[in-house]
């Protein structure tokens, strides 16, 4: 293994200073980074271990009704926080549909946001990959790409962002709190991840040294709790990334959709907020026709990047189903098979 | 090897024979406590770590390795390359016997497939060796690579599988098709698959002069011993291999492959013990895999639904430098009573690691195609799939005309169908939905696997204290050999299992034959049985020939061995303990050897197969196309069941494998580079617990007097056959969509639902 420095700063300020140098990366649980290092995909010179920083592992409810989730809260702790799950059920369902129980116990909120793509050509260091090595080319474009992006991709990169967690978060207008060289700032999660354009080597809007310290859900996010779901189609029932996923959240007043939120996962280099589809749903009665219309609007700009045209049709159907499930109401308990089309299958005892 | 502390839980209460008792595995406690020593758990003093560098191209030559850079890395001791390596005694390309697997052990700079070993870095730590391998930064001369089933001109290999004829026929297939009222003509495709045993291939090798000590998982101790001996030019008795536990093999640890040989070479090069463990992705190349197939089935049936012809052709592939051909079409030899049958194969050569036996080689790939086609034929005839199979039930083996040594398949169909509730199945597809609106489908498949035997020997002894010893170089791959074979041994010497020291898993013990072909229990069991009988006969000679014994004059056949005593057959009040017999004779122990082997006369006369019937229920989301198996019932008849508990586990494992075959498993090969793009357990999908539904296994009583003295047929592989087809047929029944390319993917269903 390549030799690297390992530092464990005592404060956020020290961490930011330590990570601002070229070749430095943050280490939280390492559920993605360590694999990347073992495979030679990532070869950092310095790991800045943030797992011992104080104050980043709290789930707080703020006075204005926001929720603030520290970057070091584990996926499992967040999903199993009863108050959080009640307030943001689609987020909890998405978390529980991701990875495996062991990984969820380790993986952190901040790390989840910054996980890298699962494009096989990114992981295969013998392949050309513009994301791994700027300007080297993209072997996925003409390769085995049935799982790749159908929205927002470019000739430089057709990779997708694999997170489940980010999909309902982006639908709920989550905000990311960042500590950087010039102090604290915050941006919308929707602006954190970048589409590839001609510089896919940059996954996010973060600058060197930037540390995500928290994710915040604004007060309005709580208003969708009664009608919020996450739905994930995958090639096995657990421990698989989404082929396509979707999160739908509705605020229903007097039988009409007062406000709709919709996002898709597994379709682009970022969690894909479908605002045009949300607009279609505003003020209408939640019907199958309305959901169909929303599905078409959500995928208007989609185009295959390879052997993946089916993902466009699949995404449409996921939109319709996720909206249908959301309209029917959030179940009292998260299903034993979270986010699965088989969530209702009786006798399922797995999670 | 340190003494194994195998448990004998109090649950091991025995009434009568040990065979037939559902004992829990005797090595279970060791395993859950982490005390079972697998090969890579060994750390002899001074041991170094070896890491392979592997090729990223599929065809060409290595032109440059930066050995200097690797050697400069702290901790790196040496770099073994084609220019710097110990000489082998023979060219590893030479096939000294049919079970030689050609391997890449740095004999040249040629690259024949992606992931081929091209150098080995030896270092003081695993981390240093790993980085050293990266620092080699190989350069290549890249040559065009042959990839996939359409890579080039096909040819007809001389044999398929292990010496099976490439083509077989009986009757006139074309005439049978021409005269049929209904026909189907369909092409089925199966993908490349990799064994993916949980335990990667690993070796710890140490040389002491000409003596070689090896810890290595192997399904064939004696095959490995012989191969190592010839490659390194040393006598077999200088080599000691320990393989007490395998974390799965599935065929990939049967023949000696390149990586462990590299470990032995590395140990020789540096003069110290060396450990070499494959990384998961390195298992996708040099240690075998299941080749893809494209199979065409043409079937004809008359107006009543009786088959008139069955034509099964399979295309597969092998490597550019060695020969193994998945005998997929042979699956059509035994099951259905068509008056005309033809099976044939052809192949192409591609730049891949050589394919190899993988759990039910030929039977698994052939079965999913055949069972799908039979299902299609039944539907074409408008007949229930079970009724159709019963109508075409083979009373004799169709391809040979031989009677079966035993065949309880009818009982399997009946019991499995009853347990499943098959009678309520609507004939038409897409008729059933659950409360949530999911499509529900029921499918079935027939399971079959030949009852094979190899050659084995065992040594049995009865000691002065009346306890027994049974020695055989048997292999526990997780299937339970430590337990099942010890049960046979206990009965063979007439002792409780706790009174028999059962030794296995090392190369200094008698040859148990290869643990493959579902034949290990039958083969090793036959040798154990015969060694036990022989040692009891010697003991009986001591007793019945001694006038001081109460058994005097009973004659060898006049006594039976039970609970540590010899008992007069005609007068059970007259008996004597083993200890008493040996004490009086003044003998420390008596010992005898026995052998197990197939019976050529019985093989000539009978077709010998295990059978089964598998029933599956799936649910399919009608909009999203995701499939989930919700229920499976398998009924299997496999002769005598030595340990019902372990056999059930074996059959569960097979059924899960079959489900995986139908819905999950596939190696994705880059169409340009020939590299496997999902060479890890995150992306190469096998079922996880959440995918596995409640499974129900019925073992159907079957007595077979011909297969071997114990009547054992074997259960290691049969569970896959039938199961894969049952799941595929259930998907059709749920949706009305017939998918013929496996695994069944969401996109195949999505647009047709």
Coordinates of N, CA, C and O in Angstrom, one line a residue, chain B residues 4 31 45 147 149 188 324 355 382 419 458 473 484 507-508 620 633 638 680 683 732:
Chain B
X4 N -7.2 -31.3 15.9 CA -8.5 -30.6 15.8 C -9.4 -31.0 16.9 O -9.5 -32.2 17.2
X31 N -15.7 -23.4 14.2 CA -15.8 -22.4 13.2 C -16.5 -21.1 13.8 O -16.0 -20.0 13.5
X45 N 7.1 -19.1 11.5 CA 8.1 -18.1 11.8 C 8.9 -17.7 10.6 O 9.3 -18.5 9.7
X147 N -13.0 -12.1 -27.6 CA -13.9 -11.9 -26.5 C -15.3 -12.4 -26.8 O -15.9 -11.9 -27.8
X149 N -18.8 -15.2 -27.1 CA -19.3 -16.3 -27.8 C -19.2 -16.2 -29.3 O -19.3 -17.1 -30.1
X188 N -31.4 -20.2 -25.8 CA -31.2 -19.7 -24.4 C -29.8 -19.4 -24.2 O -28.9 -20.1 -24.7
X324 N -11.5 -26.8 -21.8 CA -12.6 -27.3 -20.9 C -13.9 -26.8 -21.6 O -14.1 -25.6 -21.7
X355 N -12.0 -22.0 -18.6 CA -13.2 -22.4 -17.8 C -12.9 -23.7 -17.1 O -12.0 -24.5 -17.5
X382 N -50.6 -27.2 -24.4 CA -51.8 -26.9 -23.5 C -51.9 -27.8 -22.3 O -53.0 -28.1 -21.8
X419 N -46.7 -30.7 -1.3 CA -46.2 -29.7 -0.3 C -46.4 -28.3 -0.8 O -46.8 -27.4 -0.1
X458 N -8.9 -46.1 2.4 CA -9.0 -45.7 3.8 C -8.2 -46.7 4.7 O -8.1 -47.9 4.3
X473 N -7.8 -39.2 3.5 CA -7.5 -37.8 3.2 C -8.6 -37.1 2.5 O -8.6 -36.5 1.4
X484 N -20.2 -36.3 8.3 CA -20.9 -37.4 7.6 C -20.0 -38.6 7.4 O -20.4 -39.8 7.6
X507 N -2.4 -34.7 3.4 CA -1.9 -35.6 2.2 C -1.2 -36.8 2.6 O -0.8 -37.6 1.8
X508 N -0.9 -37.0 4.0 CA -0.2 -38.2 4.4 C -1.2 -39.3 4.7 O -0.8 -40.4 5.1
X620 N -43.7 -10.7 -9.1 CA -43.1 -9.7 -10.0 C -43.9 -8.5 -9.9 O -45.1 -8.5 -10.0
X633 N -40.0 -25.2 -3.0 CA -40.0 -26.6 -2.4 C -39.2 -27.5 -3.3 O -39.4 -27.5 -4.5
X638 N -31.9 -39.2 -3.5 CA -30.5 -39.4 -3.8 C -30.0 -40.6 -3.0 O -28.9 -40.5 -2.5
X680 N -16.1 -8.3 -8.0 CA -16.1 -8.1 -6.5 C -17.5 -8.5 -6.0 O -18.5 -8.5 -6.8
X683 N -20.6 -6.1 -6.6 CA -21.3 -5.9 -7.9 C -21.6 -7.2 -8.6 O -22.4 -7.2 -9.5
X732 N -42.1 -16.7 -16.0 CA -43.0 -16.7 -17.2 C -44.5 -16.8 -16.7 O -45.4 -16.1 -17.2

